[in-house]
PDB file of N, CA, C and O in Angstrom:
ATOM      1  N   UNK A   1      96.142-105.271  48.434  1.00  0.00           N
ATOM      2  CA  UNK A   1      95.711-105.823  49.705  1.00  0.00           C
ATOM      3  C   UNK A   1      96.773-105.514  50.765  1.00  0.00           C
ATOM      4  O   UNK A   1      97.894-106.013  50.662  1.00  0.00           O
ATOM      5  N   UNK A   2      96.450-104.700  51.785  1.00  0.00           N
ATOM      6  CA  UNK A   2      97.534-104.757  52.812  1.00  0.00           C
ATOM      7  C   UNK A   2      97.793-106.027  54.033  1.00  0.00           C
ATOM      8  O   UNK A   2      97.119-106.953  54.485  1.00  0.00           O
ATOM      9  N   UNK A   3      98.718-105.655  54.184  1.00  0.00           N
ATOM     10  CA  UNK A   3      99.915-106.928  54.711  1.00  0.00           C
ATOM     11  C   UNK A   3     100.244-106.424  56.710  1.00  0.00           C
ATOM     12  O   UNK A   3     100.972-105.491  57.050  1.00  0.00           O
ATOM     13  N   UNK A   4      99.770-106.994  57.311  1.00  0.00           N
ATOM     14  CA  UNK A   4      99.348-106.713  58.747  1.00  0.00           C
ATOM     15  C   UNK A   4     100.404-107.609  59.590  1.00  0.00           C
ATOM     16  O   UNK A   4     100.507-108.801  59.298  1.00  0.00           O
ATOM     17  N   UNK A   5     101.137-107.092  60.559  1.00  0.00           N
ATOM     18  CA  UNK A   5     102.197-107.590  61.322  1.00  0.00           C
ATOM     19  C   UNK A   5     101.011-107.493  62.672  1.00  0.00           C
ATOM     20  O   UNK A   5     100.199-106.586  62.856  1.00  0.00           O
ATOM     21  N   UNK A   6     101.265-108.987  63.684  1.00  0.00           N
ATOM     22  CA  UNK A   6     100.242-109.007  64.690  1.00  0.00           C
ATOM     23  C   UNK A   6     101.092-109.431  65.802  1.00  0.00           C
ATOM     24  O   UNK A   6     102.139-110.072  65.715  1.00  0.00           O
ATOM     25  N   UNK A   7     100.440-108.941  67.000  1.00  0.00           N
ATOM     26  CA  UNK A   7     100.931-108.978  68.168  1.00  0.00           C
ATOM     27  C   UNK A   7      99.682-109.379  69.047  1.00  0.00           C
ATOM     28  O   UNK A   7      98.570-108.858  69.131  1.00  0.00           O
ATOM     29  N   UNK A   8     100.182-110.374  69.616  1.00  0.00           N
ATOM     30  CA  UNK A   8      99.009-110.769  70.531  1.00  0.00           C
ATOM     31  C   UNK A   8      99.699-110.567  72.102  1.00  0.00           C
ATOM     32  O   UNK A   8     100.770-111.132  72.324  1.00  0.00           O
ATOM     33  N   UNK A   9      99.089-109.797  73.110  1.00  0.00           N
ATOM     34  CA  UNK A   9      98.878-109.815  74.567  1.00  0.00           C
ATOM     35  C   UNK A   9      98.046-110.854  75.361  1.00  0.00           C
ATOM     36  O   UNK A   9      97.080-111.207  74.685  1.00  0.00           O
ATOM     37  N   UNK A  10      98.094-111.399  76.451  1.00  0.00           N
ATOM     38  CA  UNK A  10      97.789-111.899  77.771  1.00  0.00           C
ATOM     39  C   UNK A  10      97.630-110.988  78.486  1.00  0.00           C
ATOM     40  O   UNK A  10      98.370-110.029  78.264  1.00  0.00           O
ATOM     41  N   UNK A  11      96.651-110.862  79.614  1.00  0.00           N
ATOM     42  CA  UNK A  11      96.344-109.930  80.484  1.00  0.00           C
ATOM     43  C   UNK A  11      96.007-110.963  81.579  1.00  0.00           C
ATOM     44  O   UNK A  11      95.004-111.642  81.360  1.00  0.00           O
ATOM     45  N   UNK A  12      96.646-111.176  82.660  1.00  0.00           N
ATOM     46  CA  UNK A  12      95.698-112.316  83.501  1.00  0.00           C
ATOM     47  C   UNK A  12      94.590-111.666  83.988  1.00  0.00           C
ATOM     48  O   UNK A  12      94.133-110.523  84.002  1.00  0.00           O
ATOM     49  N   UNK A  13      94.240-113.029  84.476  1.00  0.00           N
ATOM     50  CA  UNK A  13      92.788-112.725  85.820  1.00  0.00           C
ATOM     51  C   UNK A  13      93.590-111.357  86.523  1.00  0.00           C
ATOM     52  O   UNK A  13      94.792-111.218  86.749  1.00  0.00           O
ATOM     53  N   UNK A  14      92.412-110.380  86.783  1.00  0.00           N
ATOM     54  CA  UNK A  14      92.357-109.769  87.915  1.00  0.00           C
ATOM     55  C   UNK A  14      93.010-108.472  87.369  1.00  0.00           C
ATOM     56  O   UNK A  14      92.802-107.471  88.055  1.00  0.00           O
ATOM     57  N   UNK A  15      93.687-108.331  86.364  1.00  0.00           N
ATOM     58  CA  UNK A  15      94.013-106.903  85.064  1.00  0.00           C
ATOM     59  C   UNK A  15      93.047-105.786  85.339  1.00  0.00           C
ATOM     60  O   UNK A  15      91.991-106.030  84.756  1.00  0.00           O
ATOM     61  N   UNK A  16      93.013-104.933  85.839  1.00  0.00           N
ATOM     62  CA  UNK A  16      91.894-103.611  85.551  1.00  0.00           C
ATOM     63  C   UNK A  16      91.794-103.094  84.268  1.00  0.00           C
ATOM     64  O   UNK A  16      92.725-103.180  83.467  1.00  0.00           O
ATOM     65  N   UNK A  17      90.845-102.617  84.039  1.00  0.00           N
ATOM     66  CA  UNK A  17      89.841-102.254  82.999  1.00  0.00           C
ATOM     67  C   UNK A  17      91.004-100.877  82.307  1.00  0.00           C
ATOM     68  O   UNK A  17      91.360-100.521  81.184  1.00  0.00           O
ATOM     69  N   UNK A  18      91.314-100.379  83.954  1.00  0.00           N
ATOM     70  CA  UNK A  18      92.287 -98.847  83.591  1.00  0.00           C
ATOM     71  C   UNK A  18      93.465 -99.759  83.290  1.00  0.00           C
ATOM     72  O   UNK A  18      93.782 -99.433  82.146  1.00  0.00           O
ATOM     73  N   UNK A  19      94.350-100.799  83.720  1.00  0.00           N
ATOM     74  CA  UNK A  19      95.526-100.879  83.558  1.00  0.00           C
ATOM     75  C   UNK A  19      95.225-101.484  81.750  1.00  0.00           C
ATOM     76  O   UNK A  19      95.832-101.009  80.791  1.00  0.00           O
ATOM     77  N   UNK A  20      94.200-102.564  81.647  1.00  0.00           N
ATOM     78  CA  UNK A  20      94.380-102.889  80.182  1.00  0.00           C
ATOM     79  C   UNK A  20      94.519-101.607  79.080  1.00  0.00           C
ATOM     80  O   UNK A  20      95.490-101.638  78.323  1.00  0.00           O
ATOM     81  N   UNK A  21      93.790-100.751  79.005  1.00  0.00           N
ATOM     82  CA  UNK A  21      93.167 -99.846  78.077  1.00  0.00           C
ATOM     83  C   UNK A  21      94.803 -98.900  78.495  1.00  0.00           C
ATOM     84  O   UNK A  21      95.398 -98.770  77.426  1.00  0.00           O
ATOM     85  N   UNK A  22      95.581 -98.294  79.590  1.00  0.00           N
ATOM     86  CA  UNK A  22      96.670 -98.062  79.792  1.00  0.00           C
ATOM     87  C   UNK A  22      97.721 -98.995  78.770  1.00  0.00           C
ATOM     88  O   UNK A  22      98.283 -98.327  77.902  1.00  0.00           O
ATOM     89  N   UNK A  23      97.916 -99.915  78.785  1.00  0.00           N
ATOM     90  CA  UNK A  23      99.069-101.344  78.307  1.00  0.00           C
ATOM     91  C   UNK A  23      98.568-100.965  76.896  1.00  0.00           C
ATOM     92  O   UNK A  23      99.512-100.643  76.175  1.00  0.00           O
ATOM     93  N   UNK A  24      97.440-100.912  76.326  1.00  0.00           N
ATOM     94  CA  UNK A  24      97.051-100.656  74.293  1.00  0.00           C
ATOM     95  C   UNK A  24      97.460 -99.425  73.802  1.00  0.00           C
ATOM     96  O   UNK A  24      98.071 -99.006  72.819  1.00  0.00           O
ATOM     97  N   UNK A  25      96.526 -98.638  75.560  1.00  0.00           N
ATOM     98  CA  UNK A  25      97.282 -96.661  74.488  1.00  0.00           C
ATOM     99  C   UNK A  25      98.888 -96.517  74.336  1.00  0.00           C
ATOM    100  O   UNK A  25      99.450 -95.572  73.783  1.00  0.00           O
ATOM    101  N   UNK A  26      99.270 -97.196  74.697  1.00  0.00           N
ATOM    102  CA  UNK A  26     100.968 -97.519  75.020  1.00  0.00           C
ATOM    103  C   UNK A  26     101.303 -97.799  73.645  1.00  0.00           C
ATOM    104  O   UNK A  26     101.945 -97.221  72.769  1.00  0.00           O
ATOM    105  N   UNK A  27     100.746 -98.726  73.731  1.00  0.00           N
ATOM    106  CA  UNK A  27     101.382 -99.512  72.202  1.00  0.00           C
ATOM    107  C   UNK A  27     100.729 -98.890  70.732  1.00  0.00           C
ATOM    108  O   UNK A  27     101.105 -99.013  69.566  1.00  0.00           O
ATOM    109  N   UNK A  28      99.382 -98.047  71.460  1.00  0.00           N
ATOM    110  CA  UNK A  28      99.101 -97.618  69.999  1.00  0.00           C
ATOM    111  C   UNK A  28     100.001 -96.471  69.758  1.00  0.00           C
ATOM    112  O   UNK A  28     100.447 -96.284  68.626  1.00  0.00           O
ATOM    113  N   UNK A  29     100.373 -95.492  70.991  1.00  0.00           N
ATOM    114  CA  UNK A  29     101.109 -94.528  70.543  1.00  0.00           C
ATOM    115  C   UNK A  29     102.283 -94.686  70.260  1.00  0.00           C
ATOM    116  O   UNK A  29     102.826 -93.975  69.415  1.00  0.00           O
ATOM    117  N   UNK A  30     102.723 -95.356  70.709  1.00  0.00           N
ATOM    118  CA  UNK A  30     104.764 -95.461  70.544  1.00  0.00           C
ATOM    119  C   UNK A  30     104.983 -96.463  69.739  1.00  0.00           C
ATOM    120  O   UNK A  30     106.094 -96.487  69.208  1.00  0.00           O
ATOM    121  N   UNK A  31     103.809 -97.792  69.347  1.00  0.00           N
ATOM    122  CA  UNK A  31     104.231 -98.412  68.253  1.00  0.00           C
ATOM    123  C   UNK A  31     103.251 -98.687  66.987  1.00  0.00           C
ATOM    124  O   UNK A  31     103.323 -99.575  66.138  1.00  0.00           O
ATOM    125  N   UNK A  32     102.453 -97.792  67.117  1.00  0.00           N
ATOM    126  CA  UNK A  32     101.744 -97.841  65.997  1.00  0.00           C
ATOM    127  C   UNK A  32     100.535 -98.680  65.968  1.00  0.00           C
ATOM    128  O   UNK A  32      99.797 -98.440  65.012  1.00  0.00           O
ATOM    129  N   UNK A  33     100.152 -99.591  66.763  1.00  0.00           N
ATOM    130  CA  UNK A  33      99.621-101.119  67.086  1.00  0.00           C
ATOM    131  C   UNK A  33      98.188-100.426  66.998  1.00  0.00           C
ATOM    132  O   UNK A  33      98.067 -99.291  67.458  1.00  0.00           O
ATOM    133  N   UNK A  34      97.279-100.966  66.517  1.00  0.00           N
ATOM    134  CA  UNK A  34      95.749-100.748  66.958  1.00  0.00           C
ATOM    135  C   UNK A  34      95.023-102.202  67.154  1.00  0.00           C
ATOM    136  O   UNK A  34      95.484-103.202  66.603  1.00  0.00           O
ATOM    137  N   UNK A  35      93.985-102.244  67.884  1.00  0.00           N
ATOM    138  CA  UNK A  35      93.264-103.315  68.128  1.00  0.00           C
ATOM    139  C   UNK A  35      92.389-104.027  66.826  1.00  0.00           C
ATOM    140  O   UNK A  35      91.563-103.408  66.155  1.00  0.00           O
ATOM    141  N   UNK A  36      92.674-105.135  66.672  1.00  0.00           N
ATOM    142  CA  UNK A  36      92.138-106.096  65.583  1.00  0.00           C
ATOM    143  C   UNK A  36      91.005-107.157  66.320  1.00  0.00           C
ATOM    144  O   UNK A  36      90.018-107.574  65.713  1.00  0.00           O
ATOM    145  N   UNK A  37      91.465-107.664  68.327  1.00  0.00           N
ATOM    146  CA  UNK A  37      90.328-108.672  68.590  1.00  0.00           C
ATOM    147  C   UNK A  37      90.777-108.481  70.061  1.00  0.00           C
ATOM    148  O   UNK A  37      91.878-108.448  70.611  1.00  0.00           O
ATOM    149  N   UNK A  38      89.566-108.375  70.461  1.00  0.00           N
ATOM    150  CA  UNK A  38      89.885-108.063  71.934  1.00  0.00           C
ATOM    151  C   UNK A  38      88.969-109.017  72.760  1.00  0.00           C
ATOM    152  O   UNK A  38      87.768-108.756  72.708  1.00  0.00           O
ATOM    153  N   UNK A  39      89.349-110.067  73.502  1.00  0.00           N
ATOM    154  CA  UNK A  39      88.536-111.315  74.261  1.00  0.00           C
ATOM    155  C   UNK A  39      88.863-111.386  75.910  1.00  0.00           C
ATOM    156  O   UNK A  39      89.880-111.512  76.591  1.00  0.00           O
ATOM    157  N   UNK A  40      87.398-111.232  76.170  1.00  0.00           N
ATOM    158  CA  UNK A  40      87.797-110.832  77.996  1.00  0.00           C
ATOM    159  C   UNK A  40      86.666-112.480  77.850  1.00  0.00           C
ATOM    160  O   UNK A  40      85.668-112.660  77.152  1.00  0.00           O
ATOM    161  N   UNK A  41      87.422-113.499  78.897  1.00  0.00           N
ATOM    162  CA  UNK A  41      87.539-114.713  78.782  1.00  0.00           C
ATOM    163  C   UNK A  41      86.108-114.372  80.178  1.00  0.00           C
ATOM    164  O   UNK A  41      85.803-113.298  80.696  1.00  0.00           O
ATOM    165  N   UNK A  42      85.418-116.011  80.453  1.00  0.00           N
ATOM    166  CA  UNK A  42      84.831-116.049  81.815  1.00  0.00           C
ATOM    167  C   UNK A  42      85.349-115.667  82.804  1.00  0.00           C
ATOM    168  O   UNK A  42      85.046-114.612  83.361  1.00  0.00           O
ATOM    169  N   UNK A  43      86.605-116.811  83.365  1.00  0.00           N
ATOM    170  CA  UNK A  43      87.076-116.211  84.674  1.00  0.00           C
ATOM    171  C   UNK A  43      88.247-115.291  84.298  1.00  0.00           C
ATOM    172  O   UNK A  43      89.385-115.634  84.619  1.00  0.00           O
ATOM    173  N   UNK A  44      87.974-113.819  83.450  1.00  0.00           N
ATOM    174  CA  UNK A  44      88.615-112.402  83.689  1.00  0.00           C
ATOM    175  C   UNK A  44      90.231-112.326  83.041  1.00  0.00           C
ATOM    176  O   UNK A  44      90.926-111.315  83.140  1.00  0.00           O
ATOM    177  N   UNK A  45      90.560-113.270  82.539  1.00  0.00           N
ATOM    178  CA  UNK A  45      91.468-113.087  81.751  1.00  0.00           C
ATOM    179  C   UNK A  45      91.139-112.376  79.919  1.00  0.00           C
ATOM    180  O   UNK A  45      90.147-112.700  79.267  1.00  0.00           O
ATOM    181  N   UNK A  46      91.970-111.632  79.531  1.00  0.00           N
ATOM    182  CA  UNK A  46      91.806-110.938  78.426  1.00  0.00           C
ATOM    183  C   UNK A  46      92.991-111.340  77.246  1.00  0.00           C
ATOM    184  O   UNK A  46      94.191-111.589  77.364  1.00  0.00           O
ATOM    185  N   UNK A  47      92.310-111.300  76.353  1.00  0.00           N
ATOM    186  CA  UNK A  47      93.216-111.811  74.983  1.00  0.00           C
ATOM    187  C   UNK A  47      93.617-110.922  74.206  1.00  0.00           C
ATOM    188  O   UNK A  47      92.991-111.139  73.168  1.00  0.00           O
ATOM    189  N   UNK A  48      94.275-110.044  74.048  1.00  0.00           N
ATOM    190  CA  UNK A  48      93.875-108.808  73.235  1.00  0.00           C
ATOM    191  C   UNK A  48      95.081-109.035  71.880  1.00  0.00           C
ATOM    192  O   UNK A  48      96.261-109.197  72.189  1.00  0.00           O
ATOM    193  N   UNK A  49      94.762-109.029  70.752  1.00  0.00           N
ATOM    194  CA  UNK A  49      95.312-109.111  69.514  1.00  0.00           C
ATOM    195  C   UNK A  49      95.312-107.557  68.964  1.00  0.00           C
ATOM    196  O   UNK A  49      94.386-106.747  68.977  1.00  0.00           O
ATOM    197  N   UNK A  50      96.744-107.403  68.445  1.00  0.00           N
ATOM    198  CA  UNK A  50      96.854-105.595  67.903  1.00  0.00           C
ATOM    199  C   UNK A  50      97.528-106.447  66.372  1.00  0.00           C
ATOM    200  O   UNK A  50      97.921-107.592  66.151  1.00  0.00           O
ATOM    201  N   UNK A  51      97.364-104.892  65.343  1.00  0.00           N
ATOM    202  CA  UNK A  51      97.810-105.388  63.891  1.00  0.00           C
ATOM    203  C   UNK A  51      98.252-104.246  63.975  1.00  0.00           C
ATOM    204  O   UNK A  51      97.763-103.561  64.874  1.00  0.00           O
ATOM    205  N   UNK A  52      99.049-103.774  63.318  1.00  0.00           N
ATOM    206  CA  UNK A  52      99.787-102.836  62.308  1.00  0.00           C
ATOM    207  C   UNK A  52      99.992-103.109  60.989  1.00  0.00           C
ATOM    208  O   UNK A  52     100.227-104.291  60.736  1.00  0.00           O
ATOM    209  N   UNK A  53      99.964-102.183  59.892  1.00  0.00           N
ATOM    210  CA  UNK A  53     100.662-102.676  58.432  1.00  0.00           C
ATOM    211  C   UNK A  53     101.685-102.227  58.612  1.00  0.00           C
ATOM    212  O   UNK A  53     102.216-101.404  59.358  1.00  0.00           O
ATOM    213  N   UNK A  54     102.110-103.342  57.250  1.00  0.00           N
ATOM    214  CA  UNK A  54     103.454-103.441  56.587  1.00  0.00           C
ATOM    215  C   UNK A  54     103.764-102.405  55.814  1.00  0.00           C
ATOM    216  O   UNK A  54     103.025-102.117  54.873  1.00  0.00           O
ATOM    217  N   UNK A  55     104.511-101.931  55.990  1.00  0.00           N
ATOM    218  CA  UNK A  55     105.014-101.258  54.603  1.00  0.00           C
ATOM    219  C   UNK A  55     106.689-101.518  54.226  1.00  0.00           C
ATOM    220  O   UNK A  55     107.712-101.806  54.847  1.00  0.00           O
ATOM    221  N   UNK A  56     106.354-101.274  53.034  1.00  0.00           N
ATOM    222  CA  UNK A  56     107.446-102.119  52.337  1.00  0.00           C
ATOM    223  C   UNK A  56     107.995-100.436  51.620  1.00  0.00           C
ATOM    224  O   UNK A  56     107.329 -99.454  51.292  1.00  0.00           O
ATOM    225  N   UNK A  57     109.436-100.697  51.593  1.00  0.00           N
ATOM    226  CA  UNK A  57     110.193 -99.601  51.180  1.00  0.00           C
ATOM    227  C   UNK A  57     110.113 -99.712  49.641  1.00  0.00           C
ATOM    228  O   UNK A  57     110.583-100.788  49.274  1.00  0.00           O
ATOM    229  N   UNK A  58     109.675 -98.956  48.641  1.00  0.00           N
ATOM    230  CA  UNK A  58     109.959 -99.440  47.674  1.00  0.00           C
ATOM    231  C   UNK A  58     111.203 -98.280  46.540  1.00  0.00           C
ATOM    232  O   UNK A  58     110.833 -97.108  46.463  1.00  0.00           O
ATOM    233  N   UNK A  59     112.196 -98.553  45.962  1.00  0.00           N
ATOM    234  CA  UNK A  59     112.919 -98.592  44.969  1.00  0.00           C
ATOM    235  C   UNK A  59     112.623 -97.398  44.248  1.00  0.00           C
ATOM    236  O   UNK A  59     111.740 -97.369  43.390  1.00  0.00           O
ATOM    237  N   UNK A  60     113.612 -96.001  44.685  1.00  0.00           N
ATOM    238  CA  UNK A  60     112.542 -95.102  43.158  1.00  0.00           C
ATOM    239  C   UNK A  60     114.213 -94.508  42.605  1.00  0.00           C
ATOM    240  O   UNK A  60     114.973 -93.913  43.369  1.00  0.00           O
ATOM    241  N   UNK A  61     114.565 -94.845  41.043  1.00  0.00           N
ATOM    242  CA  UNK A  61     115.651 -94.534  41.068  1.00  0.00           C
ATOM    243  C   UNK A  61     115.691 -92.912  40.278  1.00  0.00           C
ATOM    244  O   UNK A  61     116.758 -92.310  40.157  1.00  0.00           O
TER     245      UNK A  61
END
């Protein structure tokens, strides 16, 4: 079963559509991050949750 490190963003009211989707390709490219839950609220605030896995170094002697 893999093991998921999460990062959750805030975007306030009034965030463009280009600046959000700008702020994720960011993080997917330089840190690996992809989108797990993405919540654009009534009044225009956005929730956006990213996961990455874990990986674990393992031991080879």
């Amino acid at each position: 079963m893999a093991e998921y490190t999460y990062l959750v963003l805030s975007l306030p009211r009034g965030t463009t559509r280009d600046t959000a989707r700008q702020i994720m390709t960011e993080h997917a490219e330089r840190g690996g991050w992809e989108i797990d839950r993405l919540r654009l609220y009534p009044d225009g605030r956005r929730r956006i949750q990213l996961r990455r896995k874990v990986i674990r170094a393992v031991r080879t002697f």
